[in-house]
CSV table of C-alpha atoms in Angstrom, one decimal:
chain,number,residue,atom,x,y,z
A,1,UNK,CA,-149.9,83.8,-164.5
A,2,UNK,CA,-153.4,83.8,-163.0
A,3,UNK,CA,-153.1,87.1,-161.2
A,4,UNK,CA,-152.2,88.6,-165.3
A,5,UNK,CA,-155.4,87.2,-166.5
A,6,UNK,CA,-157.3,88.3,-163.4
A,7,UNK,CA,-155.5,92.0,-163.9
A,8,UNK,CA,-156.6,91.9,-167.3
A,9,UNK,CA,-160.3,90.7,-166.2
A,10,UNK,CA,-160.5,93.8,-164.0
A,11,UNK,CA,-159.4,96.5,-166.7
A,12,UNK,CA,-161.9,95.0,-169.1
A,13,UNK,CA,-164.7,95.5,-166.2
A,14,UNK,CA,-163.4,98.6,-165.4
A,15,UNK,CA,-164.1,99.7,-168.7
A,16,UNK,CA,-167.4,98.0,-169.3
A,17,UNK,CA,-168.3,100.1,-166.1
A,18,UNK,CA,-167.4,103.5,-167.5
A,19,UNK,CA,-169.3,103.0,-170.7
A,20,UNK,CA,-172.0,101.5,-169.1
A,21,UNK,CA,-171.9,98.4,-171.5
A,22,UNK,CA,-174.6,95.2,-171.8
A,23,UNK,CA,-171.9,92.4,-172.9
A,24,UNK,CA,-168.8,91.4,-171.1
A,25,UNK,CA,-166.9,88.7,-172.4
A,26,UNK,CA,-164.3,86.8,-170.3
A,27,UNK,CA,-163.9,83.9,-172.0
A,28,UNK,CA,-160.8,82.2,-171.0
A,29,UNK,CA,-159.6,84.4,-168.1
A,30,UNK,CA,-158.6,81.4,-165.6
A,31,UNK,CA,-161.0,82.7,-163.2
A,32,UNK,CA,-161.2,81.0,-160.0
A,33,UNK,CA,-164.1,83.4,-159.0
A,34,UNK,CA,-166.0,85.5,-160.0
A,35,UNK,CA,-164.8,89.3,-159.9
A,36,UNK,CA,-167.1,91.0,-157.3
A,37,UNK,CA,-166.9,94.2,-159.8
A,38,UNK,CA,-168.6,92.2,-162.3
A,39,UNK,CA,-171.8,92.5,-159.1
A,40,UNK,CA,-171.5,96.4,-160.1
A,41,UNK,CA,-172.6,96.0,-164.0
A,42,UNK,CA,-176.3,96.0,-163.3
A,43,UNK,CA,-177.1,96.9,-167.1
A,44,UNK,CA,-175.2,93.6,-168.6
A,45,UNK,CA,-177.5,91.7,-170.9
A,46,UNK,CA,-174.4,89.4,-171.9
A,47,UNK,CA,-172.0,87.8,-169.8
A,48,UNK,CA,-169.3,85.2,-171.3
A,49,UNK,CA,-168.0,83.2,-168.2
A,50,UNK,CA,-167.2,80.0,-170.3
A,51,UNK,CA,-163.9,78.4,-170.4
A,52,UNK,CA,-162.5,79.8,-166.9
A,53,UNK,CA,-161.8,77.8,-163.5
A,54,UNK,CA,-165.1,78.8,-161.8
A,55,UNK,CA,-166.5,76.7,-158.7
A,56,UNK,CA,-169.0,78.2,-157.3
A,57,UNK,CA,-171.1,81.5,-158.5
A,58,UNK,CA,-172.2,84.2,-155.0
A,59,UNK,CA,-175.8,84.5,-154.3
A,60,UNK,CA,-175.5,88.0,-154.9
A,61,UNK,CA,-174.7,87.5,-158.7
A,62,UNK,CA,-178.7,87.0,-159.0
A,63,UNK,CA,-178.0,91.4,-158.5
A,64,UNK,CA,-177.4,91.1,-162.7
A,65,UNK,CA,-181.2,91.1,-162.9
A,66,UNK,CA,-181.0,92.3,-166.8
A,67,UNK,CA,-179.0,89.1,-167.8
A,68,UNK,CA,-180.6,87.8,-170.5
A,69,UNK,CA,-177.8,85.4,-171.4
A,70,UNK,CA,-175.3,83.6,-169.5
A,71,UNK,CA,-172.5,81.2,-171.0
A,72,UNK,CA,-170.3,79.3,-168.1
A,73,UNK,CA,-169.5,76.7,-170.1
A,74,UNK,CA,-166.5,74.5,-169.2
A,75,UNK,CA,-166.3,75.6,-165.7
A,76,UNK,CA,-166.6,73.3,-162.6
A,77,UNK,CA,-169.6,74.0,-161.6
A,78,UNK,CA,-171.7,71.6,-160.0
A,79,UNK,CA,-174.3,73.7,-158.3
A,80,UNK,CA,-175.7,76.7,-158.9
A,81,UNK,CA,-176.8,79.4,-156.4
A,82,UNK,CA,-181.1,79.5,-155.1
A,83,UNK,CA,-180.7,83.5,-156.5
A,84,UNK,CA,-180.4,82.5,-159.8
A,85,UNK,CA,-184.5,81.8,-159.7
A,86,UNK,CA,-184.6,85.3,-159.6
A,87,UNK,CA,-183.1,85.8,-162.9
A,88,UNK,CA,-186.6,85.9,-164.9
A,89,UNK,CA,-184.8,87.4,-168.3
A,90,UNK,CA,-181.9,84.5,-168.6
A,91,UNK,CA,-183.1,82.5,-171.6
């Protein structure tokens, strides 16, 4: 079942790729990680993470420098990477 959602997560990047888009929602994908694609989207504004199986974030997410806003709500978090200082638009 989670490799479905985690098919499903990767055509909706793929697509937010090829029209260069500033929201991605992925609410409720039963991520585990974080897609690596998701690295490759340096124009998102937006990005829905909330409600998903996430751990741990990479350092190399702080490479979404025009993030503006970030929902990881009901994850299981409990850290969050030094990088994300370098996110000066996340409000």
């Amino acid at each position: 079942m989670a490799e479905k959602y985690l098919k499903k997560a990767l055509k909706i990047i793929q697509e937010a790729k090829k029209h260069n888009s500033t929201i991605l929602d992925l609410r409720g994908f039963h991520l585990t990680k974080v897609p690596n694609e998701i690295l490759d989207l340096s124009n998102l504004t937006n990005l829905d993470l909330s409600d998903n199986q996430l751990s741990s974030l990479p350092d190399s997410f702080s490479n979404l420098s025009n993030l503006a806003e970030l929902d990881l709500d009901d994850n299981q978090l409990s850290s969050l990477p030094d990088s994300f200082s370098n996110l000066s638009n996340l409000t």
